[in-house]
Each structure stands twice: as C-alpha cells, then as structure tokens.
JSON list of C-alpha atoms in Angstrom, two decimals:
[
{"chain": "A", "resi": 1, "resn": "MET", "atom": "CA", "xyz": [-44.81, -52.63, 23.07]},
{"chain": "A", "resi": 2, "resn": "ASN", "atom": "CA", "xyz": [-42.75, -50.79, 25.68]},
{"chain": "A", "resi": 3, "resn": "THR", "atom": "CA", "xyz": [-42.82, -47.16, 24.54]},
{"chain": "A", "resi": 4, "resn": "HIS", "atom": "CA", "xyz": [-39.72, -46.13, 26.51]},
{"chain": "A", "resi": 5, "resn": "PRO", "atom": "CA", "xyz": [-36.93, -48.67, 26.03]},
{"chain": "A", "resi": 6, "resn": "TYR", "atom": "CA", "xyz": [-33.33, -47.86, 26.78]},
{"chain": "A", "resi": 7, "resn": "ILE", "atom": "CA", "xyz": [-31.83, -46.72, 23.44]},
{"chain": "A", "resi": 8, "resn": "TRP", "atom": "CA", "xyz": [-28.19, -46.30, 22.39]},
{"chain": "A", "resi": 9, "resn": "ASP", "atom": "CA", "xyz": [-26.15, -46.65, 19.10]},
{"chain": "A", "resi": 10, "resn": "SER", "atom": "CA", "xyz": [-28.07, -45.46, 16.06]},
{"chain": "A", "resi": 11, "resn": "TRP", "atom": "CA", "xyz": [-27.62, -45.16, 12.29]},
{"chain": "A", "resi": 12, "resn": "TYR", "atom": "CA", "xyz": [-29.70, -43.52, 9.58]},
{"chain": "A", "resi": 13, "resn": "TRP", "atom": "CA", "xyz": [-30.60, -43.28, 5.93]},
{"chain": "A", "resi": 14, "resn": "HIS", "atom": "CA", "xyz": [-32.42, -40.40, 4.30]},
{"chain": "A", "resi": 15, "resn": "ASP", "atom": "CA", "xyz": [-35.29, -40.76, 1.85]},
{"chain": "A", "resi": 16, "resn": "ASN", "atom": "CA", "xyz": [-34.86, -37.64, -0.32]},
{"chain": "A", "resi": 17, "resn": "ALA", "atom": "CA", "xyz": [-38.24, -38.00, -2.04]},
{"chain": "A", "resi": 18, "resn": "ALA", "atom": "CA", "xyz": [-40.16, -38.18, 1.25]},
{"chain": "A", "resi": 19, "resn": "GLY", "atom": "CA", "xyz": [-37.87, -35.84, 3.20]},
{"chain": "A", "resi": 20, "resn": "LEU", "atom": "CA", "xyz": [-37.72, -38.47, 5.91]},
{"chain": "A", "resi": 21, "resn": "PHE", "atom": "CA", "xyz": [-34.89, -40.00, 7.94]},
{"chain": "A", "resi": 22, "resn": "HIS", "atom": "CA", "xyz": [-35.13, -43.72, 8.68]},
{"chain": "A", "resi": 23, "resn": "VAL", "atom": "CA", "xyz": [-33.54, -44.39, 12.07]},
{"chain": "A", "resi": 24, "resn": "TYR", "atom": "CA", "xyz": [-32.24, -47.73, 13.33]},
{"chain": "A", "resi": 25, "resn": "TYR", "atom": "CA", "xyz": [-31.11, -48.02, 16.93]},
{"chain": "A", "resi": 26, "resn": "LEU", "atom": "CA", "xyz": [-30.04, -50.53, 19.54]},
{"chain": "A", "resi": 27, "resn": "ASN", "atom": "CA", "xyz": [-32.46, -50.88, 22.41]},
{"chain": "A", "resi": 28, "resn": "VAL", "atom": "CA", "xyz": [-33.56, -53.08, 25.27]},
{"chain": "A", "resi": 29, "resn": "ASP", "atom": "CA", "xyz": [-36.45, -53.11, 27.72]},
{"chain": "A", "resi": 30, "resn": "ASP", "atom": "CA", "xyz": [-35.48, -51.00, 30.72]},
{"chain": "A", "resi": 31, "resn": "HIS", "atom": "CA", "xyz": [-35.69, -53.93, 33.19]},
{"chain": "A", "resi": 32, "resn": "PHE", "atom": "CA", "xyz": [-32.30, -55.15, 31.85]},
{"chain": "A", "resi": 33, "resn": "LEU", "atom": "CA", "xyz": [-30.55, -52.00, 33.06]},
{"chain": "A", "resi": 34, "resn": "VAL", "atom": "CA", "xyz": [-29.00, -50.99, 36.38]},
{"chain": "A", "resi": 35, "resn": "PRO", "atom": "CA", "xyz": [-28.21, -52.63, 38.68]},
{"chain": "A", "resi": 36, "resn": "ARG", "atom": "CA", "xyz": [-28.04, -55.74, 36.49]},
{"chain": "A", "resi": 37, "resn": "GLU", "atom": "CA", "xyz": [-26.47, -54.06, 33.45]},
{"chain": "A", "resi": 38, "resn": "GLU", "atom": "CA", "xyz": [-27.50, -56.96, 31.22]},
{"chain": "A", "resi": 39, "resn": "HIS", "atom": "CA", "xyz": [-28.56, -54.76, 28.32]},
{"chain": "A", "resi": 40, "resn": "HIS", "atom": "CA", "xyz": [-25.61, -55.84, 26.15]},
{"chain": "A", "resi": 41, "resn": "PHE", "atom": "CA", "xyz": [-26.83, -59.44, 26.34]},
{"chain": "A", "resi": 42, "resn": "HIS", "atom": "CA", "xyz": [-30.37, -58.61, 25.17]},
{"chain": "A", "resi": 43, "resn": "ALA", "atom": "CA", "xyz": [-29.87, -55.85, 22.57]},
{"chain": "A", "resi": 44, "resn": "ARG", "atom": "CA", "xyz": [-32.05, -55.70, 19.46]},
{"chain": "A", "resi": 45, "resn": "ILE", "atom": "CA", "xyz": [-32.50, -53.28, 16.55]},
{"chain": "A", "resi": 46, "resn": "GLY", "atom": "CA", "xyz": [-35.46, -50.90, 16.53]},
{"chain": "A", "resi": 47, "resn": "TYR", "atom": "CA", "xyz": [-36.83, -48.67, 13.78]},
{"chain": "A", "resi": 48, "resn": "ALA", "atom": "CA", "xyz": [-38.23, -45.13, 13.79]},
{"chain": "A", "resi": 49, "resn": "THR", "atom": "CA", "xyz": [-38.69, -42.26, 11.34]},
{"chain": "A", "resi": 50, "resn": "THR", "atom": "CA", "xyz": [-38.24, -38.51, 11.73]},
{"chain": "A", "resi": 51, "resn": "ASN", "atom": "CA", "xyz": [-37.99, -35.45, 9.54]},
{"chain": "A", "resi": 52, "resn": "ASP", "atom": "CA", "xyz": [-36.38, -33.16, 12.14]},
{"chain": "A", "resi": 53, "resn": "PHE", "atom": "CA", "xyz": [-34.66, -35.34, 14.82]},
{"chain": "A", "resi": 54, "resn": "LEU", "atom": "CA", "xyz": [-36.92, -33.70, 17.41]},
{"chain": "A", "resi": 55, "resn": "HIS", "atom": "CA", "xyz": [-40.09, -35.72, 16.83]},
{"chain": "A", "resi": 56, "resn": "TYR", "atom": "CA", "xyz": [-40.02, -39.46, 16.14]},
{"chain": "A", "resi": 57, "resn": "ASN", "atom": "CA", "xyz": [-42.50, -42.06, 14.98]},
{"chain": "A", "resi": 58, "resn": "TYR", "atom": "CA", "xyz": [-41.41, -45.35, 16.60]},
{"chain": "A", "resi": 59, "resn": "HIS", "atom": "CA", "xyz": [-42.54, -48.19, 14.35]},
{"chain": "A", "resi": 60, "resn": "ASN", "atom": "CA", "xyz": [-41.05, -51.26, 16.01]},
{"chain": "A", "resi": 61, "resn": "HIS", "atom": "CA", "xyz": [-38.47, -51.73, 18.78]},
{"chain": "A", "resi": 62, "resn": "ALA", "atom": "CA", "xyz": [-37.51, -55.16, 17.44]},
{"chain": "A", "resi": 63, "resn": "VAL", "atom": "CA", "xyz": [-37.06, -55.27, 13.64]},
{"chain": "A", "resi": 64, "resn": "VAL", "atom": "CA", "xyz": [-33.98, -57.48, 14.13]},
{"chain": "A", "resi": 65, "resn": "ASN", "atom": "CA", "xyz": [-33.63, -59.71, 17.21]},
{"chain": "A", "resi": 66, "resn": "ALA", "atom": "CA", "xyz": [-31.14, -62.34, 18.22]},
{"chain": "A", "resi": 67, "resn": "THR", "atom": "CA", "xyz": [-32.40, -65.74, 17.05]},
{"chain": "A", "resi": 68, "resn": "ASP", "atom": "CA", "xyz": [-33.11, -68.77, 19.20]},
{"chain": "A", "resi": 69, "resn": "ALA", "atom": "CA", "xyz": [-31.32, -71.05, 16.75]},
{"chain": "A", "resi": 70, "resn": "VAL", "atom": "CA", "xyz": [-28.18, -72.49, 18.33]},
{"chain": "A", "resi": 71, "resn": "THR", "atom": "CA", "xyz": [-26.66, -72.85, 14.86]},
{"chain": "A", "resi": 72, "resn": "SER", "atom": "CA", "xyz": [-27.06, -69.13, 14.13]},
{"chain": "A", "resi": 73, "resn": "ARG", "atom": "CA", "xyz": [-24.17, -66.66, 14.41]},
{"chain": "A", "resi": 74, "resn": "ASP", "atom": "CA", "xyz": [-26.51, -64.15, 16.07]},
{"chain": "A", "resi": 75, "resn": "ASN", "atom": "CA", "xyz": [-28.12, -66.21, 18.84]},
{"chain": "A", "resi": 76, "resn": "THR", "atom": "CA", "xyz": [-27.06, -64.09, 21.84]},
{"chain": "A", "resi": 77, "resn": "SER", "atom": "CA", "xyz": [-27.63, -60.42, 21.03]},
{"chain": "A", "resi": 78, "resn": "ILE", "atom": "CA", "xyz": [-27.39, -57.88, 18.26]},
{"chain": "A", "resi": 79, "resn": "TRP", "atom": "CA", "xyz": [-24.91, -55.04, 18.50]},
{"chain": "A", "resi": 80, "resn": "THR", "atom": "CA", "xyz": [-24.41, -52.15, 16.11]},
{"chain": "A", "resi": 81, "resn": "GLY", "atom": "CA", "xyz": [-25.01, -52.01, 12.35]},
{"chain": "A", "resi": 82, "resn": "CYS", "atom": "CA", "xyz": [-25.54, -50.00, 9.19]},
{"chain": "A", "resi": 83, "resn": "SER", "atom": "CA", "xyz": [-28.10, -49.95, 6.39]},
{"chain": "A", "resi": 84, "resn": "VAL", "atom": "CA", "xyz": [-27.55, -49.10, 2.73]},
{"chain": "A", "resi": 85, "resn": "ALA", "atom": "CA", "xyz": [-29.70, -48.94, -0.39]},
{"chain": "A", "resi": 86, "resn": "TYR", "atom": "CA", "xyz": [-29.22, -51.49, -3.15]},
{"chain": "A", "resi": 87, "resn": "GLY", "atom": "CA", "xyz": [-31.07, -52.43, -6.29]},
{"chain": "A", "resi": 88, "resn": "SER", "atom": "CA", "xyz": [-33.98, -50.16, -7.08]},
{"chain": "A", "resi": 89, "resn": "GLY", "atom": "CA", "xyz": [-36.66, -48.50, -5.01]},
{"chain": "A", "resi": 90, "resn": "SER", "atom": "CA", "xyz": [-36.55, -48.93, -1.26]},
{"chain": "A", "resi": 91, "resn": "ASP", "atom": "CA", "xyz": [-34.53, -52.19, -1.08]},
{"chain": "A", "resi": 92, "resn": "ARG", "atom": "CA", "xyz": [-32.09, -52.15, 1.86]},
{"chain": "A", "resi": 93, "resn": "LEU", "atom": "CA", "xyz": [-29.16, -54.24, 3.03]},
{"chain": "A", "resi": 94, "resn": "MET", "atom": "CA", "xyz": [-28.28, -54.19, 6.72]},
{"chain": "A", "resi": 95, "resn": "ALA", "atom": "CA", "xyz": [-24.98, -55.38, 8.15]},
{"chain": "A", "resi": 96, "resn": "PHE", "atom": "CA", "xyz": [-24.98, -55.81, 11.92]},
{"chain": "A", "resi": 97, "resn": "THR", "atom": "CA", "xyz": [-22.67, -57.26, 14.51]},
{"chain": "A", "resi": 98, "resn": "SER", "atom": "CA", "xyz": [-23.89, -60.16, 16.59]},
{"chain": "A", "resi": 99, "resn": "ARG", "atom": "CA", "xyz": [-22.63, -62.82, 18.97]},
{"chain": "A", "resi": 100, "resn": "ASP", "atom": "CA", "xyz": [-22.70, -66.62, 18.97]},
{"chain": "A", "resi": 101, "resn": "SER", "atom": "CA", "xyz": [-23.14, -68.42, 22.31]},
{"chain": "A", "resi": 102, "resn": "ALA", "atom": "CA", "xyz": [-22.11, -71.79, 20.80]},
{"chain": "A", "resi": 103, "resn": "GLN", "atom": "CA", "xyz": [-18.66, -70.42, 19.95]},
{"chain": "A", "resi": 104, "resn": "ALA", "atom": "CA", "xyz": [-18.20, -69.30, 23.54]},
{"chain": "A", "resi": 105, "resn": "LEU", "atom": "CA", "xyz": [-19.17, -72.73, 24.87]},
{"chain": "A", "resi": 106, "resn": "VAL", "atom": "CA", "xyz": [-16.74, -74.51, 22.54]},
{"chain": "A", "resi": 107, "resn": "ALA", "atom": "CA", "xyz": [-13.93, -72.18, 23.56]},
{"chain": "A", "resi": 108, "resn": "GLY", "atom": "CA", "xyz": [-14.81, -72.51, 27.25]},
{"chain": "A", "resi": 109, "resn": "TRP", "atom": "CA", "xyz": [-15.52, -68.81, 27.71]},
{"chain": "A", "resi": 110, "resn": "PRO", "atom": "CA", "xyz": [-18.00, -67.88, 30.43]},
{"chain": "A", "resi": 111, "resn": "ARG", "atom": "CA", "xyz": [-19.92, -65.51, 28.14]},
{"chain": "A", "resi": 112, "resn": "PRO", "atom": "CA", "xyz": [-19.95, -65.00, 24.36]},
{"chain": "A", "resi": 113, "resn": "PHE", "atom": "CA", "xyz": [-18.20, -61.76, 23.47]},
{"chain": "A", "resi": 114, "resn": "THR", "atom": "CA", "xyz": [-16.73, -62.28, 20.00]},
{"chain": "A", "resi": 115, "resn": "GLN", "atom": "CA", "xyz": [-18.73, -60.37, 17.41]},
{"chain": "A", "resi": 116, "resn": "HIS", "atom": "CA", "xyz": [-19.56, -61.54, 13.90]},
{"chain": "A", "resi": 117, "resn": "ILE", "atom": "CA", "xyz": [-21.02, -59.54, 11.05]},
{"chain": "A", "resi": 118, "resn": "SER", "atom": "CA", "xyz": [-24.39, -60.81, 9.84]},
{"chain": "A", "resi": 119, "resn": "PHE", "atom": "CA", "xyz": [-26.63, -59.52, 7.05]},
{"chain": "A", "resi": 120, "resn": "ALA", "atom": "CA", "xyz": [-30.33, -58.96, 6.40]},
{"chain": "A", "resi": 121, "resn": "THR", "atom": "CA", "xyz": [-32.33, -57.52, 3.49]},
{"chain": "A", "resi": 122, "resn": "SER", "atom": "CA", "xyz": [-35.57, -55.58, 3.40]},
{"chain": "A", "resi": 123, "resn": "PRO", "atom": "CA", "xyz": [-37.93, -54.37, 0.67]},
{"chain": "A", "resi": 124, "resn": "ASP", "atom": "CA", "xyz": [-39.23, -51.52, 2.86]},
{"chain": "A", "resi": 125, "resn": "GLY", "atom": "CA", "xyz": [-36.79, -50.88, 5.73]},
{"chain": "A", "resi": 126, "resn": "LEU", "atom": "CA", "xyz": [-39.22, -52.34, 8.28]},
{"chain": "A", "resi": 127, "resn": "GLN", "atom": "CA", "xyz": [-39.52, -56.07, 7.51]},
{"chain": "A", "resi": 128, "resn": "TRP", "atom": "CA", "xyz": [-36.08, -57.73, 7.52]},
{"chain": "A", "resi": 129, "resn": "GLU", "atom": "CA", "xyz": [-34.99, -61.20, 6.46]},
{"chain": "A", "resi": 130, "resn": "ARG", "atom": "CA", "xyz": [-31.59, -62.59, 7.36]},
{"chain": "A", "resi": 131, "resn": "VAL", "atom": "CA", "xyz": [-29.23, -63.62, 4.58]},
{"chain": "A", "resi": 132, "resn": "LEU", "atom": "CA", "xyz": [-28.69, -67.19, 5.72]},
{"chain": "A", "resi": 133, "resn": "GLY", "atom": "CA", "xyz": [-25.13, -68.45, 5.56]},
{"chain": "A", "resi": 134, "resn": "ALA", "atom": "CA", "xyz": [-23.69, -64.98, 4.92]},
{"chain": "A", "resi": 135, "resn": "HIS", "atom": "CA", "xyz": [-21.51, -63.78, 7.76]},
{"chain": "A", "resi": 136, "resn": "VAL", "atom": "CA", "xyz": [-18.03, -62.51, 8.49]},
{"chain": "A", "resi": 137, "resn": "ASP", "atom": "CA", "xyz": [-16.13, -63.96, 11.45]},
{"chain": "A", "resi": 138, "resn": "ALA", "atom": "CA", "xyz": [-13.42, -62.20, 13.42]},
{"chain": "A", "resi": 139, "resn": "ASP", "atom": "CA", "xyz": [-9.97, -63.31, 12.27]},
{"chain": "A", "resi": 140, "resn": "SER", "atom": "CA", "xyz": [-7.94, -64.02, 15.42]},
{"chain": "A", "resi": 141, "resn": "ARG", "atom": "CA", "xyz": [-4.75, -63.03, 13.58]},
{"chain": "A", "resi": 142, "resn": "TYR", "atom": "CA", "xyz": [-5.95, -59.42, 13.68]},
{"chain": "A", "resi": 143, "resn": "PHE", "atom": "CA", "xyz": [-8.68, -59.21, 16.35]},
{"chain": "A", "resi": 144, "resn": "THR", "atom": "CA", "xyz": [-9.04, -60.35, 19.94]},
{"chain": "A", "resi": 145, "resn": "THR", "atom": "CA", "xyz": [-11.69, -63.09, 19.95]},
{"chain": "A", "resi": 146, "resn": "GLN", "atom": "CA", "xyz": [-11.84, -64.04, 23.63]},
{"chain": "A", "resi": 147, "resn": "SER", "atom": "CA", "xyz": [-13.27, -61.01, 25.44]},
{"chain": "A", "resi": 148, "resn": "ILE", "atom": "CA", "xyz": [-14.27, -57.40, 25.15]}
]
C-alpha cells in the first residue's frame, strides 16, 4: 500500500467509548497528480483513526472504490461522503457521491461529471458493502447535470 497518497476532503465520527475519531478521506496515488491532474477521475475513500488529529493510524486507503461494473452508478470515481451510526453497536451507513461513465456516453459528454449519491453499510467502519439499487440521481430541474 502506498503510505503517502494525495489526500483531500475528509469526514469523521467519534467513538466516545474508545475516545477515538474514525476518519474517512478522499485519496489517490500520487502518480495521478500534476502535471496530469487526473486525481478527480481516480478518487477513492480511505480510512484512518486518531485520538488527537496529530497522529494517525492509516488502516486502508481504499475502503470504497469505484466499481468496474458498467451498470453501477459509481463506476468512474468516488467523490465526497459522510458516515453516520444506525442500529446498535458500531453499524455505519455511508452516503457518498460518485459518477457514472455510462450516463456520460449516452448523453455524448466527453467525460462523466454528473454526481449521484450512493450508499454503503458497514458493521465495523472498515469493511463496506454497497446498498445495491439505492441511489439518488441529480434532478436536472434543479442541478446542472452536464459539467462541473
């Protein structure tokens, strides 16, 4: 695993009992950066923990990746998200924005920019499973769907 990826957008949840912050962040291997600036087309969600925001334990730089499935709403890259507790114990629900290359091809756009909201669940905050068929699409009556 690359120990120094390029990291941006992050979100957190705090485990009061353990005194630990669970940190999710967007990241990409540094070879996608300048001068190519392709990091937005290869973003994924990583996971770390910290109790002071000065020292981090990086567990996995790719807990949620874009899929290879052409029929998936998140087959190009993952953008930002959030994670919340539900049920009992450490169950988590993550909502994250993602992009669909098939939509761009149908619309004739050169690159897929329209974001969708996808969902995943986790029993421990580290292993995530997508909620298949659950997604929210941009409504073109209210949002621009052709470019960023």
